[in-house]
Short mmCIF file of C-alpha atoms in Angstrom, two decimals:
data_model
loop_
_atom_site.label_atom_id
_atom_site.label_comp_id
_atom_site.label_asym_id
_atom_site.label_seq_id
_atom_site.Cartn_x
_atom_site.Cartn_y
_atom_site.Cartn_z
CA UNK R 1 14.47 -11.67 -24.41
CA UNK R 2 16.31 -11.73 -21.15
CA UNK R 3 16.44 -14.53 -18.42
CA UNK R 4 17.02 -14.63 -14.97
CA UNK R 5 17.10 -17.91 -12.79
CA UNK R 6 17.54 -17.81 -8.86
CA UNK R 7 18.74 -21.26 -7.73
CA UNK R 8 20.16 -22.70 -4.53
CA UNK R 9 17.58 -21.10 -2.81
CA UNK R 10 17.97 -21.75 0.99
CA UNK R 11 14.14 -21.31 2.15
CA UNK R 12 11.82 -20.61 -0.89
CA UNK R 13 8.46 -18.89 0.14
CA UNK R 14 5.47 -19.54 -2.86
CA UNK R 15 2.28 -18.68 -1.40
CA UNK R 16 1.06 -20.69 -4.49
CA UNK R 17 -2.07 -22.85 -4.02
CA UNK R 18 -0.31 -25.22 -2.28
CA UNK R 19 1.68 -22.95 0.11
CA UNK R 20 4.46 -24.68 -0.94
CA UNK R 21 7.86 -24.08 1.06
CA UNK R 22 10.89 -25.41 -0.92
CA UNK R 23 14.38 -25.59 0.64
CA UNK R 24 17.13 -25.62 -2.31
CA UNK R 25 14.49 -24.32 -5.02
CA UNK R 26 14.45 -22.37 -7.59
CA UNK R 27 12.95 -19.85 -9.61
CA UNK R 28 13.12 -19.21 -13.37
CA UNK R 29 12.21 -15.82 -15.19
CA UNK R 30 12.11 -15.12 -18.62
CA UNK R 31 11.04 -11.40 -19.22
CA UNK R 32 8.74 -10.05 -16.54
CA UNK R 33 6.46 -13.09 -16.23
CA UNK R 34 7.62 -16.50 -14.05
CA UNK R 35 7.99 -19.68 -16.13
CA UNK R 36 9.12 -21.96 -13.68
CA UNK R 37 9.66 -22.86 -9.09
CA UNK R 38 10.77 -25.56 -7.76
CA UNK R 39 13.81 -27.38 -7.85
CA UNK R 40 16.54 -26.89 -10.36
CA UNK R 41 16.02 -29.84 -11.98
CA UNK R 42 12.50 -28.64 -12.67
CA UNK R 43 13.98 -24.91 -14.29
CA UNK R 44 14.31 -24.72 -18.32
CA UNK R 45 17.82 -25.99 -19.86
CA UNK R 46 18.57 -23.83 -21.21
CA UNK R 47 21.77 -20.51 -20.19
CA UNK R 48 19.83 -17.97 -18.45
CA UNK R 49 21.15 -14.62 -19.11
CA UNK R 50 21.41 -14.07 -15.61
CA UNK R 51 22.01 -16.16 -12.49
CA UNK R 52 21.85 -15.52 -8.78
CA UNK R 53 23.06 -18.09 -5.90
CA UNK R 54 20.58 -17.58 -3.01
CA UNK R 55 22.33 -20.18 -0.64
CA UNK R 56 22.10 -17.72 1.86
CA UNK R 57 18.59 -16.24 1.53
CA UNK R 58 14.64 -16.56 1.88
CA UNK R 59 12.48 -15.61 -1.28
CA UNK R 60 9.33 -14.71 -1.22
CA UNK R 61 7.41 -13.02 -3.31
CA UNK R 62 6.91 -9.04 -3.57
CA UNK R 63 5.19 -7.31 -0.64
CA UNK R 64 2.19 -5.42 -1.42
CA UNK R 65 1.61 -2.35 -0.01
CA UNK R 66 -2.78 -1.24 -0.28
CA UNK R 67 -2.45 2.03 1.43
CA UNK R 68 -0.14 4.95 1.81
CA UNK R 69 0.27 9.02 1.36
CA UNK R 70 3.82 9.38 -0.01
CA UNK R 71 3.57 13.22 0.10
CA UNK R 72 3.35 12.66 3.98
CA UNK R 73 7.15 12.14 3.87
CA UNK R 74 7.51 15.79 3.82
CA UNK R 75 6.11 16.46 6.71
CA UNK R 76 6.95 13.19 9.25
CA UNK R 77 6.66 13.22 13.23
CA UNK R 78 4.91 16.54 13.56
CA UNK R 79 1.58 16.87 15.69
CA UNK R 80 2.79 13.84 17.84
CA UNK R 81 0.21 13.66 20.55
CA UNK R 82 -3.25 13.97 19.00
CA UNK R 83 -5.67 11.54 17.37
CA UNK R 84 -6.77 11.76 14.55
CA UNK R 85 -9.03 14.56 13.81
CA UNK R 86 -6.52 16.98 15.38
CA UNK R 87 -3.80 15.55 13.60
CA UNK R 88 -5.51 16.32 10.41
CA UNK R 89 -6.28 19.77 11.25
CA UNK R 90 -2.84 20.38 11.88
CA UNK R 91 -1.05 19.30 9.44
CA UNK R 92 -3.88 20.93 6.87
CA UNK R 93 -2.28 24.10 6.38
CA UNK R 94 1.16 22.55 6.11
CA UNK R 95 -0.01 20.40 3.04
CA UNK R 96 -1.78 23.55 1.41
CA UNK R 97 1.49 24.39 0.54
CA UNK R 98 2.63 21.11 -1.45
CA UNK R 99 3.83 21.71 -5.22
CA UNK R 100 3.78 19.20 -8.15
CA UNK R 101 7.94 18.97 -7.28
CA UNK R 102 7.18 18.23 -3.93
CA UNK R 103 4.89 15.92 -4.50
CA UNK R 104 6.99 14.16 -7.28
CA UNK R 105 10.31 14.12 -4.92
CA UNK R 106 8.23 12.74 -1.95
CA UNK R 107 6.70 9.64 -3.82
CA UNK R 108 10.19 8.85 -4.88
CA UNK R 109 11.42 8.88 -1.25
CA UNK R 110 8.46 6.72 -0.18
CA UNK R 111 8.92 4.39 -2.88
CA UNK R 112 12.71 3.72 -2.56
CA UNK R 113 11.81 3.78 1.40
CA UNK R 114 9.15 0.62 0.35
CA UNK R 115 11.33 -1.02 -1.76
CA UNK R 116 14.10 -1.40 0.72
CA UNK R 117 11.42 -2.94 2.83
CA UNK R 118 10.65 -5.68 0.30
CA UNK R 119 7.93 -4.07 -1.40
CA UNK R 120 6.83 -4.54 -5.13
CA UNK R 121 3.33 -2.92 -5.48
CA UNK R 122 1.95 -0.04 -3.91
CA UNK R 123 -1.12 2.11 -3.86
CA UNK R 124 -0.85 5.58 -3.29
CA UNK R 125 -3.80 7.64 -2.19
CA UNK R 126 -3.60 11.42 -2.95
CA UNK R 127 -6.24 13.06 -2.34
CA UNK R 128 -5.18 17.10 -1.87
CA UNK R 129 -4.14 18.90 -5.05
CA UNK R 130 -2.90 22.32 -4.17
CA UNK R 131 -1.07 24.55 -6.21
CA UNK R 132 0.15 22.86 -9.62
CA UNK R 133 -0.07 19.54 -7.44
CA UNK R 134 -1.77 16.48 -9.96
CA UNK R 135 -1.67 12.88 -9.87
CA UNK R 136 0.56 12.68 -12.38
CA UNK R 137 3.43 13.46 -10.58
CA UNK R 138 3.43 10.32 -8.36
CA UNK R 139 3.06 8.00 -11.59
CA UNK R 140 6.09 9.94 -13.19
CA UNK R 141 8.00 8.90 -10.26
CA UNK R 142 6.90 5.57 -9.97
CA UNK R 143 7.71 4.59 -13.59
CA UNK R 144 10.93 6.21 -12.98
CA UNK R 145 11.41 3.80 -9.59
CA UNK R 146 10.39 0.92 -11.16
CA UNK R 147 7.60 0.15 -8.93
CA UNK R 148 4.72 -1.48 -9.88
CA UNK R 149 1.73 1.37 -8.66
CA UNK R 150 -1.77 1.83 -8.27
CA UNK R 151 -2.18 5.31 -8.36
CA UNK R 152 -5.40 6.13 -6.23
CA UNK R 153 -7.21 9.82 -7.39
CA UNK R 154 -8.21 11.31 -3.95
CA UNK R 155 -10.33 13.96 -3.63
CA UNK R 156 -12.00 16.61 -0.68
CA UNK R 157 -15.07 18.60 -1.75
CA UNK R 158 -16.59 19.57 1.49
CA UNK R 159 -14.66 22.07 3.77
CA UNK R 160 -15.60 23.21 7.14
CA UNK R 161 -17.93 26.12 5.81
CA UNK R 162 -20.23 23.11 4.75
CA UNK R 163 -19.72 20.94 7.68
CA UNK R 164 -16.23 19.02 6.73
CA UNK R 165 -13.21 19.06 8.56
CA UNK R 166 -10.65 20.05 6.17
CA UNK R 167 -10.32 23.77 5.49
CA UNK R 168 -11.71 25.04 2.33
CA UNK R 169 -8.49 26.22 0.90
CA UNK R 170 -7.55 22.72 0.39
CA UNK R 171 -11.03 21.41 -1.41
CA UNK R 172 -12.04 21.12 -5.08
CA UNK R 173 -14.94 21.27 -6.70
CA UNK R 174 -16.71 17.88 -7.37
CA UNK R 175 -16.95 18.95 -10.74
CA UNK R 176 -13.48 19.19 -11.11
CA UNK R 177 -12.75 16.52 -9.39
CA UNK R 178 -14.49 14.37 -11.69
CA UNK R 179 -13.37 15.74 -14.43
CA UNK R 180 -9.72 15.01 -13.41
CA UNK R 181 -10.52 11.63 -12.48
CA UNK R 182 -11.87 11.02 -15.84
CA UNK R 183 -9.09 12.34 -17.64
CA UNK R 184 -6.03 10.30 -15.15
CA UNK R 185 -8.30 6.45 -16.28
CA UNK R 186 -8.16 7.75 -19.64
CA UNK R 187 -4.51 8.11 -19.96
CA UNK R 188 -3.09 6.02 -17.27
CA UNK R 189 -4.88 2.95 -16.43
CA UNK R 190 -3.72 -0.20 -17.65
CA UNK R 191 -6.16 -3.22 -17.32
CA UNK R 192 -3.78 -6.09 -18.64
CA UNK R 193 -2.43 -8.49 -17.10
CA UNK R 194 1.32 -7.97 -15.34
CA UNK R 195 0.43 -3.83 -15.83
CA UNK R 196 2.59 -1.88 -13.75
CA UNK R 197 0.05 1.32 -13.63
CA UNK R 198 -3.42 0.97 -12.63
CA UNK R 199 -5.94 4.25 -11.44
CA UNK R 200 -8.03 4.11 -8.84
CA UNK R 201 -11.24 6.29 -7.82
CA UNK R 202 -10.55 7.48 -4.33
CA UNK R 203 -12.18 10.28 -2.47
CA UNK R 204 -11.13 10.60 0.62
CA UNK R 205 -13.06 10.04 3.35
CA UNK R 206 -17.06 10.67 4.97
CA UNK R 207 -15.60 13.49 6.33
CA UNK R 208 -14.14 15.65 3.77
CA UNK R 209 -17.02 14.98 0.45
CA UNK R 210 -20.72 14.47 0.16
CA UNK R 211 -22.85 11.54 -0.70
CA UNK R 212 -23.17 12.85 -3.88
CA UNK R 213 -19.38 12.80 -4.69
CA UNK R 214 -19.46 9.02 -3.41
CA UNK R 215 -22.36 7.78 -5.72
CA UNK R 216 -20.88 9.55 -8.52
CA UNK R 217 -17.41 8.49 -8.08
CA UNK R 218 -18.27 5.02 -7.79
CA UNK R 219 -20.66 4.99 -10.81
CA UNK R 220 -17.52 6.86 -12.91
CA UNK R 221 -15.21 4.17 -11.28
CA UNK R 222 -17.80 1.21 -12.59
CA UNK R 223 -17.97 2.50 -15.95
CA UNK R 224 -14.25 2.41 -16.43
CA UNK R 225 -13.78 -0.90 -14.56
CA UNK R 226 -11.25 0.69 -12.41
CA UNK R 227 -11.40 -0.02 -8.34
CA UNK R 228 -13.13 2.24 -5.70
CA UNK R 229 -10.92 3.36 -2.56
CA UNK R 230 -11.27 5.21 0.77
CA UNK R 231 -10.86 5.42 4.49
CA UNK R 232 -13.79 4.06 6.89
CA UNK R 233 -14.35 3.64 10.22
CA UNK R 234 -10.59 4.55 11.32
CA UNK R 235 -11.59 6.06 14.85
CA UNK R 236 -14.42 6.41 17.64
CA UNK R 237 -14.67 9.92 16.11
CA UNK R 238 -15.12 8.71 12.70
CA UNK R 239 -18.17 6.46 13.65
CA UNK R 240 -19.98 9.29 15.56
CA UNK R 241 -19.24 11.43 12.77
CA UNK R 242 -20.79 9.28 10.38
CA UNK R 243 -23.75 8.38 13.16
CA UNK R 244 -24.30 12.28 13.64
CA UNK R 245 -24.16 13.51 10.06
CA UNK R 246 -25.83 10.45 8.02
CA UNK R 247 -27.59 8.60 10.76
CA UNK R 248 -25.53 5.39 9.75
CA UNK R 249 -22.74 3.16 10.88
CA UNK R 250 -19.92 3.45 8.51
CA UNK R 251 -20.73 -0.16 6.75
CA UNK R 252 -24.02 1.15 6.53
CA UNK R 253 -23.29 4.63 5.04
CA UNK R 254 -20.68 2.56 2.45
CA UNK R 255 -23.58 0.35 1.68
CA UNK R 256 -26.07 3.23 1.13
CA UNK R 257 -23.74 5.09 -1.52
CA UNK R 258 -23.11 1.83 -3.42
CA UNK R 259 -19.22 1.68 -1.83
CA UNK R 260 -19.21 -2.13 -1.34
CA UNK R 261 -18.38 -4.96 -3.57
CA UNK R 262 -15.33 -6.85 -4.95
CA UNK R 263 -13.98 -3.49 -6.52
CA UNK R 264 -13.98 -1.75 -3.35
CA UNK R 265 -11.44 -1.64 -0.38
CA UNK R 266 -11.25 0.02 2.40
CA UNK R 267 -8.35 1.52 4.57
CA UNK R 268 -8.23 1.07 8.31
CA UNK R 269 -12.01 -0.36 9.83
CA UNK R 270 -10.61 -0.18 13.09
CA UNK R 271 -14.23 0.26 14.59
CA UNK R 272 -16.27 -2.11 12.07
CA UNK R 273 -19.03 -3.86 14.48
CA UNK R 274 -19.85 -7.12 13.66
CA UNK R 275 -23.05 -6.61 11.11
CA UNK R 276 -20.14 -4.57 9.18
CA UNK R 277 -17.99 -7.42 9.16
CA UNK R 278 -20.16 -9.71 7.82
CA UNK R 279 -21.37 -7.22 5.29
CA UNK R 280 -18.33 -6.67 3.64
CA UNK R 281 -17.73 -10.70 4.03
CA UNK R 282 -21.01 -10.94 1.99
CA UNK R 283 -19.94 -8.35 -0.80
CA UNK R 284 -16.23 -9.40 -1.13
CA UNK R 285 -15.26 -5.55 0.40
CA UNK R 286 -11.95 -5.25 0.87
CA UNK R 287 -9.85 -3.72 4.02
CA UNK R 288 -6.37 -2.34 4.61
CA UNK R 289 -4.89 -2.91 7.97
CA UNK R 290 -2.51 0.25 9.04
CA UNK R 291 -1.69 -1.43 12.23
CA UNK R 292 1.46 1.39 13.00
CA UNK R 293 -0.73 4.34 12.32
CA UNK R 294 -3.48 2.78 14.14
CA UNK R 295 -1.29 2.65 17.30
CA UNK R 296 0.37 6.15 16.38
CA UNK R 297 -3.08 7.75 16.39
CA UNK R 298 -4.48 5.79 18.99
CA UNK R 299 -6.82 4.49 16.99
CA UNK R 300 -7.39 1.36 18.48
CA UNK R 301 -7.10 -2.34 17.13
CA UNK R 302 -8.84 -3.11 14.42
CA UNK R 303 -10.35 -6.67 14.48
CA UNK R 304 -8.12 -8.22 11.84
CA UNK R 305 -8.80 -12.40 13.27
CA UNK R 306 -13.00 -11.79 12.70
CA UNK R 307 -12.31 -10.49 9.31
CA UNK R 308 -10.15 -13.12 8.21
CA UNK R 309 -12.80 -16.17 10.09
CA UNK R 310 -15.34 -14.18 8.09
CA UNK R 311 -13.08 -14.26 5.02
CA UNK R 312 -13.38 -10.66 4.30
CA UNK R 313 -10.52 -9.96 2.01
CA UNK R 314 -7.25 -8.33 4.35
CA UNK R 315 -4.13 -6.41 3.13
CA UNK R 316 -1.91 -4.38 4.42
CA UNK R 317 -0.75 -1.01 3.83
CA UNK R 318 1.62 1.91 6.23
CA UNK R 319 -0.20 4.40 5.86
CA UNK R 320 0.88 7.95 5.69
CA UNK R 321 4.75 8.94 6.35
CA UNK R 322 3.21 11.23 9.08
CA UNK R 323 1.24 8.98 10.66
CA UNK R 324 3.08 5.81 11.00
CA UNK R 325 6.27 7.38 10.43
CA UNK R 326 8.02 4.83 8.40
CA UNK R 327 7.38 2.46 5.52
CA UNK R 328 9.11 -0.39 5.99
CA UNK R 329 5.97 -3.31 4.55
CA UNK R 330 7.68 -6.07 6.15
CA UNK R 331 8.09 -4.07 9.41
CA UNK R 332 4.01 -3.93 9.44
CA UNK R 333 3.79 -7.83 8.67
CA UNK R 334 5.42 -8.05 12.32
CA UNK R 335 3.03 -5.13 13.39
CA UNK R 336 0.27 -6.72 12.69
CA UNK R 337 1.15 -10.54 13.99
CA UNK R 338 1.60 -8.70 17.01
CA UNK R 339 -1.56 -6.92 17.21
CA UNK R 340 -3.78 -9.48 16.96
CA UNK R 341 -2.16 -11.14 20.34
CA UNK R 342 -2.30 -7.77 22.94
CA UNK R 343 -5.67 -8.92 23.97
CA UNK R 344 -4.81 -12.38 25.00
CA UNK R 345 -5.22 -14.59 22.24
CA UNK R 346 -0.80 -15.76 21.54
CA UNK R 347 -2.24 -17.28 18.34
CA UNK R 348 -4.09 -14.44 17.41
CA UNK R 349 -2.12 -14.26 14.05
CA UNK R 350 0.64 -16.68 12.93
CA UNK R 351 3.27 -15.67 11.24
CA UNK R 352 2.59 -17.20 7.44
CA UNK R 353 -0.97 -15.23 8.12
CA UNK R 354 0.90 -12.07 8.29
CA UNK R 355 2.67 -13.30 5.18
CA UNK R 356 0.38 -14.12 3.66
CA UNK R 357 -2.03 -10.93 4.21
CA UNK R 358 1.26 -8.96 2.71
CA UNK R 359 1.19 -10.68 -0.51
CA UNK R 360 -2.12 -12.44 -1.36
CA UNK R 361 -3.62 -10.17 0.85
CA UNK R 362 -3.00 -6.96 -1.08
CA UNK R 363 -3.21 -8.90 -4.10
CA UNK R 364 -6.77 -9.42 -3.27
CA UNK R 365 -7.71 -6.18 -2.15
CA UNK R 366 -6.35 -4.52 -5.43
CA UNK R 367 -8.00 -7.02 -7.49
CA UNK R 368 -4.77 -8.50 -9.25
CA UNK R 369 -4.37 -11.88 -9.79
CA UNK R 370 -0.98 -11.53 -10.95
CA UNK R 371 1.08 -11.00 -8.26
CA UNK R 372 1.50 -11.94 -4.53
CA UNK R 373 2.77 -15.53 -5.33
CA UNK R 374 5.22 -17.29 -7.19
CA UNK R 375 4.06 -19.68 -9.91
CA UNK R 376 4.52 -20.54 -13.66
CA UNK R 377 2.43 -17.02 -15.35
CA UNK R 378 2.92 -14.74 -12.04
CA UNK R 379 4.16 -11.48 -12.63
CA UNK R 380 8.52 -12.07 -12.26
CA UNK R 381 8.05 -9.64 -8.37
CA UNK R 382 10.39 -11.59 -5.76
CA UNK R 383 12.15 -10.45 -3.12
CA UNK R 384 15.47 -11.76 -1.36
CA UNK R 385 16.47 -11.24 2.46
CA UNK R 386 19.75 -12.68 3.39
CA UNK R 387 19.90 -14.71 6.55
CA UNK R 388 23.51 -15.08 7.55
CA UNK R 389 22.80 -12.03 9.62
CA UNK R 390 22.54 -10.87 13.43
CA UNK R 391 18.58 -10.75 12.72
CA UNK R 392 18.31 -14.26 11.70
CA UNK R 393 20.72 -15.91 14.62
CA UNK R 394 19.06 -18.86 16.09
CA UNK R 395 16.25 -18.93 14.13
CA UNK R 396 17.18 -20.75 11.04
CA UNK R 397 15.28 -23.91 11.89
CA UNK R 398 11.89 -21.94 11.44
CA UNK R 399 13.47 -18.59 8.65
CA UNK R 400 9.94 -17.97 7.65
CA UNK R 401 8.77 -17.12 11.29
CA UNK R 402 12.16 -15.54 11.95
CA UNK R 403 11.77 -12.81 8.84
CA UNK R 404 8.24 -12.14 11.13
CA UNK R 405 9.26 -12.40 14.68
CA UNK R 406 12.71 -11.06 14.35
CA UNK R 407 13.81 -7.84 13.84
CA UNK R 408 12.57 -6.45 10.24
CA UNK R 409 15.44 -6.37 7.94
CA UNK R 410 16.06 -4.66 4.66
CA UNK R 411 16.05 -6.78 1.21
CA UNK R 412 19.33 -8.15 -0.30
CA UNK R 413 17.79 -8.58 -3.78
CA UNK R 414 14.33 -7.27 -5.22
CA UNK R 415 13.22 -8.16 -8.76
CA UNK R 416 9.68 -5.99 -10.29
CA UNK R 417 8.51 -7.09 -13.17
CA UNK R 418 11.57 -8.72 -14.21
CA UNK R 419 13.68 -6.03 -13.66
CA UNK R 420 16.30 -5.98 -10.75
CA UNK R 421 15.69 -2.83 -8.53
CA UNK R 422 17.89 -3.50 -5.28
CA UNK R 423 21.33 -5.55 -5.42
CA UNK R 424 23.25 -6.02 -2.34
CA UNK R 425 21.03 -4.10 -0.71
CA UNK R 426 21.91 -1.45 -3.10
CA UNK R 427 18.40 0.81 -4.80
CA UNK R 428 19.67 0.65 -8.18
CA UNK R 429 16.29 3.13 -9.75
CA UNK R 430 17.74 6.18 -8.35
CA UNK R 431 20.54 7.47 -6.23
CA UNK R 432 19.75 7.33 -2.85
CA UNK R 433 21.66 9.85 -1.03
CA UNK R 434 21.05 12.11 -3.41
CA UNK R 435 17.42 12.04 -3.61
CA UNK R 436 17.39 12.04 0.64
CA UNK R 437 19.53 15.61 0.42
CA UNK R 438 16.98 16.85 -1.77
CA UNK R 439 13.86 15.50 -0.58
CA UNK R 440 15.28 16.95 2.95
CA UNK R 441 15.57 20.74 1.47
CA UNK R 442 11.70 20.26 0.18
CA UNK R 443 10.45 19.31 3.58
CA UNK R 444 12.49 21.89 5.05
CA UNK R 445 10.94 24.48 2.97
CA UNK R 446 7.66 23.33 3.41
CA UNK R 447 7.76 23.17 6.89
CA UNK R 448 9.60 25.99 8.09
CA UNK R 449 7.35 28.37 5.28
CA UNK R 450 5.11 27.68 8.58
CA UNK R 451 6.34 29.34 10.46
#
């Protein structure tokens, strides 16, 4: 049995109930679950095994990122002018040639890249299996990271020849795809409490399958208990897409193949009206809010404040490495506060809100109840930034704010599932500059094999 307790804790971030903000607290860990916050007075007497002075930091806990493509790592700031549609049909044929190592190498990247940001939990959503690509190699790498992962089975099963917009060489069959999806829940998913590997049912988008694949994903999905995700509503082309080929709104086409509910969520609903709104405020629906792809793809805003009034449940998520082109979660916190204000309203989103979307948020979204706070029986996910720092200058009457307003730093200390992964700033799952060299050669190959 190991222990760790974090005390002197200048600025102590819960999002508990209470929303409790404790200056000089405390936090007590005994495994990989929390058994005690506050003050140190309140922590257990007896020696931890470890101890950590925090006189000089702000805790919170674990970020919580709901939506990302690691493999896009490989392939960062190419097609850099283009929205969406024509992003996607450029960087197509570049993905065709992916490979289970790439694939494996990549997620590692993005997940040290997340971690460094002061994320804990991620989804991944892979949903193009080329070559001897398989899900598999993103949850090898995450239980090699130590990351705590939701590892999302994507899927395309409708090329252009049928009226998609990916190219057939990169679709499956929906047979297949099913198939697989079955066999990942099977071996993977863990339903317990604290798990640190969950599957999720995830084809990708109205775009790229059929209502068929929808209604039968989300019946497989339902009969395994395991969540639903996609994208939605992400641009002005999406919607007339979606108008054009099913003679719905997106809400509406979710609704119609049974994609709503409290074990759905969504990724971007940029363009979600305000019937959609209230639908998926009605059915619980989750949403991910990309807000640096968003801008990157010209996307537009999407309209984060009526979601939250209408307490649909909001996370947040970067999005692909070749669409945002970083993931730094922390980095999108600020991203999004910032959003919300461009069309006139300063209080648009506070800062705790932005907080508090990156950790309850995403807790909600993925359906954990485990994580995205600190309390006695959370999951032992904390995070440390230092605040003696050029960053923090001036704005240690109000350090909460300042980790959102200021300039997005990288963590001092991260802790997942009781288990330290960064120290001094340090990734201690996996060598850094080593994995950088060699995730660098992969891209290389990948991209220059184009040509």
């Amino acid at each position: 049995m190991h222990t760790i307790l974090l005390k002197n804790i200048h600025t102590l971030v819960t999002m508990d109930s209470a929303r409790r903000e404790i200056a000089n607290g405390a936090v007590f860990i005994r495994d990989n679950v929390i058994e005690a916050v506050g003050l140190l007075g309140d922590m257990p007497a007896e020696a931890p095994g470890e101890v950590f002075d925090l006189s000089r930091h702000i805790v919170l806990p674990g970020l919580i990122n709901t939506h990302h493509h690691m493999y896009q790592s490989l392939t960062r700031v190419l097609a850099q002018d283009v929205e969406l549609f024509g992003w996607l049909k450029t960087l197509y044929p570049v993905w065709s040639r992916l490979t289970g190592e790439m694939v494996y190498v990549s997620a590692k990247l993005a997940m040290a890249e997340l971690m460094l940001s002061g994320c804990t939990t991620s989804s991944d959503h892979l949903y193009i299996f080329p070559n001897d690509v398989r899900l598999d190699d993103e949850i090898r790498a995450a239980q090699e990271m130590g990351m705590r992962f939701h590892a999302a089975r994507g899927s395309m099963s409708l090329g252009e020849s049928q009226g998609g917009l990916p190219p057939d060489s990169v679709v499956e069959s929906e047979a297949e795809i099913l198939r697989d999806t079955r066999r990942v829940i099977e071996q993977y998913h863990d339903a317990n409490r604290h798990a640190m590997l969950r599957v999720v049912v995830a084809p990708c988008s109205p775009f790229s399958v059929t209502q068929d694949l929808m209604r039968e994903a989300a019946a497989l999905a339902r009969s395994y208990g395991v969540h639903l995700h996609t994208h939605l509503a992400e641009n002005v082309n999406d919607v007339a897409y979606s108008l054009e080929t099913f003679g719905y709104r997106p809400g509406d086409y979710a609704q119609d193949v049974g994609w709503v509910g409290d074990d759905v969520w969504h990724a971007h609903c940029v363009q979600l009206d305000d019937s959609e709104i209230g639908l998926f405020a009605r059915t619980h629906t989750g949403v991910c809010h990309c807000p640096n792809s968003n801008m990157r793809l010209a996307s537009g805003i999407a309209p984060v404040r009526k979601m939250l009034d209408a307490r649909v449940p909001v996370g947040l998520g970067v999005d692909g490495s070749a669409s945002n082109d970083a993931g730094h979660l922390l980095n999108e916190a600020r991203q999004a506060m910032l959003l919300q204000r461009v069309m006139g309203d300063p209080a648009g989103l506070s800062a705790r809100e932005a907080l508090e979307i990156a950790t309850l948020g995403g807790a909600a979204v993925l359906g954990r109840d485990d994580v995205g706070a600190l309390a006695p029986g959370m999951a032992a996910d904390l995070v440390a930034f230092r605040l003696d720092t050029v960053g923090f200058a001036g704005a240690l009457h109000d350090p909460v704010a300042g980790l959102v307003f200021g300039q997005s730093p990288a963590v001092d200390l991260s802790i997942i599932n009781g288990r330290v992964t960064v120290r001094d700033g340090v990734l201690l799952t996996d060598d850094l500059p080593v994995l950088v060299e060699r995730h660098n050669g992969l891209s290389r190959s990948l991209i220059d094999g184009m040509g």
